[in-house]
PDB file of C-alpha atoms in Angstrom:
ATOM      1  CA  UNK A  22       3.904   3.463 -16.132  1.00  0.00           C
ATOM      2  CA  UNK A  23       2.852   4.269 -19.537  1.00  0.00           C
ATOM      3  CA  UNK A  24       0.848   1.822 -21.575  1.00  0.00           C
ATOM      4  CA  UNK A  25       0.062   1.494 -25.459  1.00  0.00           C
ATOM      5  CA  UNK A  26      -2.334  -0.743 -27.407  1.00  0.00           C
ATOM      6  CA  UNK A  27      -1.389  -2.927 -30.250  1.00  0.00           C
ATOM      7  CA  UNK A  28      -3.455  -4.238 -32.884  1.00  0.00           C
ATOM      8  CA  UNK A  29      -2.807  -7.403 -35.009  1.00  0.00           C
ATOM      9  CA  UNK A  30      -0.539  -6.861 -38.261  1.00  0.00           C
ATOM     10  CA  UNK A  31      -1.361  -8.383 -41.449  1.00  0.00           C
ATOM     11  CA  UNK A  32      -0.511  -5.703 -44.052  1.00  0.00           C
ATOM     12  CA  UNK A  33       3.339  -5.347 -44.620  1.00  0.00           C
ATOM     13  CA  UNK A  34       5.314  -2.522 -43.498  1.00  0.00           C
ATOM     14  CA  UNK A  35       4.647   0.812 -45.479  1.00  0.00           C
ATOM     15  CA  UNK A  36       1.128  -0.099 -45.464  1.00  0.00           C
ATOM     16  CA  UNK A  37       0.642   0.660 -42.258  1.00  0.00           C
ATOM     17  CA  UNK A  38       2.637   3.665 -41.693  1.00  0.00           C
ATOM     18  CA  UNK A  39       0.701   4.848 -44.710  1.00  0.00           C
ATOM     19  CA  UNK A  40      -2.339   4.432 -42.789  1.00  0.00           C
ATOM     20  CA  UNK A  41      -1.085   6.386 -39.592  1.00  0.00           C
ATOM     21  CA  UNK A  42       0.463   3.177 -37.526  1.00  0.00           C
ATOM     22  CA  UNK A  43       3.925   2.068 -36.608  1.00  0.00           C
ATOM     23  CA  UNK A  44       5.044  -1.586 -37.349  1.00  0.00           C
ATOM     24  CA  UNK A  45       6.015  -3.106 -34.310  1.00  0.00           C
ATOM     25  CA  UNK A  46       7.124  -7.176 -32.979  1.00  0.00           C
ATOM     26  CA  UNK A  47       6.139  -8.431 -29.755  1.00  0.00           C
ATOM     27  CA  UNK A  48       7.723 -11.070 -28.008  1.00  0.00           C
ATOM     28  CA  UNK A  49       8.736 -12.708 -24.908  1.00  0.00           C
ATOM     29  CA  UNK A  50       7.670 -14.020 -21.676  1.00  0.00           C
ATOM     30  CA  UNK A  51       3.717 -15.422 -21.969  1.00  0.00           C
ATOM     31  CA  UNK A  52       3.834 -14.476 -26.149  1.00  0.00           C
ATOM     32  CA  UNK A  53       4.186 -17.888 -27.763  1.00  0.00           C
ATOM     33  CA  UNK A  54       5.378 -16.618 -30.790  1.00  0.00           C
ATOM     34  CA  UNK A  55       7.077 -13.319 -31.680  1.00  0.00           C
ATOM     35  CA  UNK A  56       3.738 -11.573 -32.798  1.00  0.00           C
ATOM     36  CA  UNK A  57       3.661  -9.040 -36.046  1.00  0.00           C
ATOM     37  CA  UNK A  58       1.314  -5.974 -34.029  1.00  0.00           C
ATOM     38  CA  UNK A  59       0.685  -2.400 -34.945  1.00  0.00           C
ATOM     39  CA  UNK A  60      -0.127   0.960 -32.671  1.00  0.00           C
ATOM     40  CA  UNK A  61      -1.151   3.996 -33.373  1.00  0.00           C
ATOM     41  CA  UNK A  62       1.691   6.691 -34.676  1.00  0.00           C
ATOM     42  CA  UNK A  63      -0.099   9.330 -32.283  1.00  0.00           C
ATOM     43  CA  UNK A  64       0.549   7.095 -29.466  1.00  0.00           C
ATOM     44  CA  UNK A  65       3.965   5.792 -30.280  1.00  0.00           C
ATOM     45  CA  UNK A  66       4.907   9.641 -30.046  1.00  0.00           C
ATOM     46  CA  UNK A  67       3.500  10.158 -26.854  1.00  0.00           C
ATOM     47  CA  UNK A  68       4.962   7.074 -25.840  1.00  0.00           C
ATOM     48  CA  UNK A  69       8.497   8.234 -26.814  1.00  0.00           C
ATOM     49  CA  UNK A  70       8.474  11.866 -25.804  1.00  0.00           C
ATOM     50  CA  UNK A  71       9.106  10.400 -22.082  1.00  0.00           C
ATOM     51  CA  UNK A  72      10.637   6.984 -22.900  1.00  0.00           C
ATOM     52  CA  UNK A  73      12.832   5.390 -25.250  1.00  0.00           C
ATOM     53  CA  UNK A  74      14.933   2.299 -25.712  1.00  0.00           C
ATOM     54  CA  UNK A  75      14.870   0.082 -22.231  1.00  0.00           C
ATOM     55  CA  UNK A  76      12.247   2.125 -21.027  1.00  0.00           C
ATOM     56  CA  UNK A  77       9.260  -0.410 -18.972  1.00  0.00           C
ATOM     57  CA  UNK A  78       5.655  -0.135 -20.572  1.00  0.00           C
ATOM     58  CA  UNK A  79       2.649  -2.231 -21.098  1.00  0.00           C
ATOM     59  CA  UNK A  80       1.401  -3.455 -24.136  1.00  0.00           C
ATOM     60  CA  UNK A  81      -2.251  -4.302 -24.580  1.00  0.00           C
ATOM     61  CA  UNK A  82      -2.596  -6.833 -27.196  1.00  0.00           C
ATOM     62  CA  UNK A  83      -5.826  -9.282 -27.632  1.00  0.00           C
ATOM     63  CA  UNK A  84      -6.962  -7.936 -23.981  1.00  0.00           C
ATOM     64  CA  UNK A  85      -3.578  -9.404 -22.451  1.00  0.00           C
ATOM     65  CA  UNK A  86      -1.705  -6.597 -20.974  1.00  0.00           C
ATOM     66  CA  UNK A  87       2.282  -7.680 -21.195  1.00  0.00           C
ATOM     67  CA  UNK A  88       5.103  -6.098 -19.176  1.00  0.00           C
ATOM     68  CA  UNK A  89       7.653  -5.059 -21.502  1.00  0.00           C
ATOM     69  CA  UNK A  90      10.907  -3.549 -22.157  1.00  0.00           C
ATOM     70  CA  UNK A  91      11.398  -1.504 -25.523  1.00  0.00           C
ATOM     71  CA  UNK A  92      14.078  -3.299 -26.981  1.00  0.00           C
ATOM     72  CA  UNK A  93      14.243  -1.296 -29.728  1.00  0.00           C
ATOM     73  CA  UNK A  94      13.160   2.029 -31.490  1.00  0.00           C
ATOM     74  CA  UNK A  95      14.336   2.147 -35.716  1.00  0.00           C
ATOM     75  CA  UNK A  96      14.586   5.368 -36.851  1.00  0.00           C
ATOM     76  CA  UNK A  97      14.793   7.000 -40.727  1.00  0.00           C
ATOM     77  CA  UNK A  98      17.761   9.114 -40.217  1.00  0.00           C
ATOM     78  CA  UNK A  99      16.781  11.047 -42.681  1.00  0.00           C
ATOM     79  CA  UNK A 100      13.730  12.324 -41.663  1.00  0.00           C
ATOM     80  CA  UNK A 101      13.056  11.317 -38.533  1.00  0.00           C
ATOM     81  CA  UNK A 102      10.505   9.187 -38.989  1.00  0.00           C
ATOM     82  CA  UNK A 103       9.776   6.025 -36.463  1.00  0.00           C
ATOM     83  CA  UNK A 104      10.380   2.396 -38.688  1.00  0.00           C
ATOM     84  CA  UNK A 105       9.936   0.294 -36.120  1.00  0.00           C
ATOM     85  CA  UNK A 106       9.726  -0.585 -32.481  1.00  0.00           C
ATOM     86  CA  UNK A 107      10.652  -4.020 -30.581  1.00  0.00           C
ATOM     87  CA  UNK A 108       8.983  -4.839 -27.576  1.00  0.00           C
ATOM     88  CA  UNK A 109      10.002  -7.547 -25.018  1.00  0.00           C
ATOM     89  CA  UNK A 110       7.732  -8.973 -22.430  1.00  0.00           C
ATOM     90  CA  UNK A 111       9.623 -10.478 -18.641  1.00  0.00           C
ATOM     91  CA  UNK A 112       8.333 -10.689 -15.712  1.00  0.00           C
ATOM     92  CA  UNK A 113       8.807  -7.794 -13.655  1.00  0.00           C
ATOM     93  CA  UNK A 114      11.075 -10.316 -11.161  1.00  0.00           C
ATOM     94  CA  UNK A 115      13.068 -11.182 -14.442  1.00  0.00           C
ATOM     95  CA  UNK A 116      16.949 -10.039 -13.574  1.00  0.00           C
ATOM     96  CA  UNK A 117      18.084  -8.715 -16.535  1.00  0.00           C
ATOM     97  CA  UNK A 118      20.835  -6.876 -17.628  1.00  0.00           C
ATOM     98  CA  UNK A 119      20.542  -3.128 -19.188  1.00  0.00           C
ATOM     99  CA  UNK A 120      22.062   0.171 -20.131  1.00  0.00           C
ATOM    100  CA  UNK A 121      20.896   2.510 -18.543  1.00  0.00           C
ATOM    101  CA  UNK A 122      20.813   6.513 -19.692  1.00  0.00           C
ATOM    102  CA  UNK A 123      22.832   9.004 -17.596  1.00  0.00           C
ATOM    103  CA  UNK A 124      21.041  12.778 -16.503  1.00  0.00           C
ATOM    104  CA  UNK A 125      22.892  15.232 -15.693  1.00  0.00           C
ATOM    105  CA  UNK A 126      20.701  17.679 -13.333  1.00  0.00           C
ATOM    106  CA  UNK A 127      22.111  20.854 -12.687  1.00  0.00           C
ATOM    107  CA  UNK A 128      24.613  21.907 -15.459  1.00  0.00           C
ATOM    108  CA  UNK A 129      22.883  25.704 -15.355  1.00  0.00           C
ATOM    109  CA  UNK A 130      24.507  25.890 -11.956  1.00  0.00           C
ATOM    110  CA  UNK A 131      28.319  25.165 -13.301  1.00  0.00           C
ATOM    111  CA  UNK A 132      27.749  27.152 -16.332  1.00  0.00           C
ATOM    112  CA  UNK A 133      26.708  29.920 -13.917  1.00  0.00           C
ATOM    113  CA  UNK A 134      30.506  29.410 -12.553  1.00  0.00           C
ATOM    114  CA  UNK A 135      31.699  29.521 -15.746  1.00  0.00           C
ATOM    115  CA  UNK A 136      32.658  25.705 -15.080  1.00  0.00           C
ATOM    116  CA  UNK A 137      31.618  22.949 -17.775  1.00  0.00           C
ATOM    117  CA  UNK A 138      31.007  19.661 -17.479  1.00  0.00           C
ATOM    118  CA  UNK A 139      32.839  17.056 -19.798  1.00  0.00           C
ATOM    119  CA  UNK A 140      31.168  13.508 -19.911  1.00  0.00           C
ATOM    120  CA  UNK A 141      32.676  10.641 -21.113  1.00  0.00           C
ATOM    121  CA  UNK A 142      29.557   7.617 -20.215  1.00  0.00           C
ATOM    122  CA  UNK A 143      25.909   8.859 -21.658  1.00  0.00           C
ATOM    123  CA  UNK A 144      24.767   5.242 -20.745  1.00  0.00           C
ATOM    124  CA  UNK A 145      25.503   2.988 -17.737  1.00  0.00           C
ATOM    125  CA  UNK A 146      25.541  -1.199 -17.742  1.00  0.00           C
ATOM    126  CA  UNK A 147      23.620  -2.590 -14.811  1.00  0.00           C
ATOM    127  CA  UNK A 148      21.774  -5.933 -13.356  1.00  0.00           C
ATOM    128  CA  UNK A 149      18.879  -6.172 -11.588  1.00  0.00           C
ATOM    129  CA  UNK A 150      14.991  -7.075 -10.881  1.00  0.00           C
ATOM    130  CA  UNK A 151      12.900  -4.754 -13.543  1.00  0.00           C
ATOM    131  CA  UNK A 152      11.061  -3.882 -11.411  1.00  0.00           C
ATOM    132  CA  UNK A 153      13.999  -2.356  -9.579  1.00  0.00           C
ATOM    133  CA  UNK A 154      15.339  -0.845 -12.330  1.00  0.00           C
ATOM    134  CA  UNK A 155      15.124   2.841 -12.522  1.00  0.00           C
ATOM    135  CA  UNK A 156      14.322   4.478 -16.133  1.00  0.00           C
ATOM    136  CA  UNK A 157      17.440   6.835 -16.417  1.00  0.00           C
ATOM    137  CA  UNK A 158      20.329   7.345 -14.110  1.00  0.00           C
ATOM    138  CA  UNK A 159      20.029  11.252 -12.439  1.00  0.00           C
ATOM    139  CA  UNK A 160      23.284  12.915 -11.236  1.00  0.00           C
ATOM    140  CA  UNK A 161      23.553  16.332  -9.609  1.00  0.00           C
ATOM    141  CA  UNK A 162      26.339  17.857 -10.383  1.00  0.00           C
ATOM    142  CA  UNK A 163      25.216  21.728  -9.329  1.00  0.00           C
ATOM    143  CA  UNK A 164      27.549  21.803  -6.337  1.00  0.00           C
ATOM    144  CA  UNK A 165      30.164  20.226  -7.914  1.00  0.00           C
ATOM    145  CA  UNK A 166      33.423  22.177  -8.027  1.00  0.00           C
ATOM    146  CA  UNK A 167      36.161  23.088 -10.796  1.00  0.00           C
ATOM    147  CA  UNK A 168      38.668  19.512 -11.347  1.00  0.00           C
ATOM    148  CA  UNK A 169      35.276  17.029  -9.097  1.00  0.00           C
ATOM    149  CA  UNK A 170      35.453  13.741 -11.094  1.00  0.00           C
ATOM    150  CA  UNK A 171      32.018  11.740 -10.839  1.00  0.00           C
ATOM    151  CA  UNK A 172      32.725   7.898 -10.957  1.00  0.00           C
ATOM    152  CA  UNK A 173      31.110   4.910 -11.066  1.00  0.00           C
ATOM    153  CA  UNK A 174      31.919   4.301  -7.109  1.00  0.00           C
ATOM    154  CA  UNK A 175      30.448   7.683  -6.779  1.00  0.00           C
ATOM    155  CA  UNK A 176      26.779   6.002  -8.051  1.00  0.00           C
ATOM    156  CA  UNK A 177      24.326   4.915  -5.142  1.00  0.00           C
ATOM    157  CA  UNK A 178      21.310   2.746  -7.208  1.00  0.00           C
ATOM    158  CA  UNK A 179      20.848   0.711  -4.237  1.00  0.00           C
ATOM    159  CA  UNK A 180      22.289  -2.620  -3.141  1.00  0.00           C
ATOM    160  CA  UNK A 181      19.180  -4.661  -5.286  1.00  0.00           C
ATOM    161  CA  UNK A 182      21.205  -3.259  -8.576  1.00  0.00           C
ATOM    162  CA  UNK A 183      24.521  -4.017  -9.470  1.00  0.00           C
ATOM    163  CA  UNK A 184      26.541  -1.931 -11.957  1.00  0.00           C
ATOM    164  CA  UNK A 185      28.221  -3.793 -14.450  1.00  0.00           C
ATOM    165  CA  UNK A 186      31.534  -1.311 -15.162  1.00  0.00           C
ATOM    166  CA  UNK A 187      34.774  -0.679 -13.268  1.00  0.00           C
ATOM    167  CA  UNK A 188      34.477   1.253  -9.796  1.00  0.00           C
ATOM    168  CA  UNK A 189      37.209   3.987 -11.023  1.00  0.00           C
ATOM    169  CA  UNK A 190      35.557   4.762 -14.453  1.00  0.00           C
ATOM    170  CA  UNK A 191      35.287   8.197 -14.804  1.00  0.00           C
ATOM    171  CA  UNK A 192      31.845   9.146 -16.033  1.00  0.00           C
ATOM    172  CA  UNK A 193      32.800  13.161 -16.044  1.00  0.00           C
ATOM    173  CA  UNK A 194      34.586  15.858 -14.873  1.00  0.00           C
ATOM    174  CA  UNK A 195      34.025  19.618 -14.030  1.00  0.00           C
ATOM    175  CA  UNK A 196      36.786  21.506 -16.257  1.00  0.00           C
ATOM    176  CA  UNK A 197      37.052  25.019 -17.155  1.00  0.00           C
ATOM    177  CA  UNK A 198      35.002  26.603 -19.535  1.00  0.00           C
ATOM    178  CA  UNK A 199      36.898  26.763 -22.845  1.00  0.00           C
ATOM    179  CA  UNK A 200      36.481  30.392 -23.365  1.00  0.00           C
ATOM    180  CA  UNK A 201      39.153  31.611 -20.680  1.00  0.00           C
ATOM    181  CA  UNK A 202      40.836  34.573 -21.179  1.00  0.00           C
ATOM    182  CA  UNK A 203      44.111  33.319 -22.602  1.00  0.00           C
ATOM    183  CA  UNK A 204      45.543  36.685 -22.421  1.00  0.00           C
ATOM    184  CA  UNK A 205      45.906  36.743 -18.939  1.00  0.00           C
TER     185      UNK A 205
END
């Protein structure tokens, strides 16, 4: 599990993304007060190129080391930039409840059939010990054939994690491509 260090905050906001940081809050289980911190811009990116929001990580902060959720990741629209993160510490026993991302593995293989898959659910409510928890939600759809609907009842996260959504929702479906001949 990844793991980044913060550092007290003191100076406001642009300050320290002037100086190469990224504002962050910390709070949560064992923080008695929601604490101002910064960390490092190089290793917020590192941090994010394999996680983002409700992703697990450790925060190092006044030698404590705090299990924690990102809660939240602000972004400048407009360039990209990273504003802000939120970081919640639990207890990795804590049930909580969380969205999780959905993966589709395999979409080369139904393109290869000239086959595409339409989604309609990128993200997935669910309840369960973090520590249970997985990061994303991983579907393989390569062997899936033209008119297969994937539903929720079709999910198997294991009986410690509960999804949170209807059994029949659809979360996609393996169509035609759209560029059929319509001439035939």
């Amino acid at each position: 599990m990844n793991q980044v260090v913060a550092l007290e905050r003191i100076e406001n906001p642009n300050s320290v993304r002037r100086f190469g940081f990224i504002p962050a809050i910390l709070y949560g289980k064992g923080v008695s007060s929601p604490q101002k911190v910064k960390i490092a811009k190089k290793d917020v990116l590192k941090l994010l190129r394999h996680n983002s929001k409700n992703s697990k990580v450790y925060v190092d902060y006044k030698n404590n080391k705090y299990f924690c959720v990102i809660k939240d990741v602000q972004l400048d629209y407009l360039n990209k930039d990273i504003l802000h993160l939120e970081f919640q510490a639990v207890h990795e026993d804590e049930v909580v409840k969380i969205e999780l991302p959905v993966i589709f593995e395999g979409e080369e293989f139904l393109e290869a059939k000239g086959f595409i898959l339409e989604t309609y659910m990128s993200k997935i409510e669910v309840m369960g010990r973090l520590k249970d928890l997985p990061e994303v939600i991983k579907i393989d759809v390569k062997d899936k054939k033209l008119g297969d609907k994937i539903t929720i009842e079709d999910l198997n996260l294991g009986e410690e994690i509960k999804i949170l959504e209807d059994l029949d929702k659809v979360i996609a479906v393996v169509s035609n491509s759209e560029t059929e001949d319509i001439a035939s």
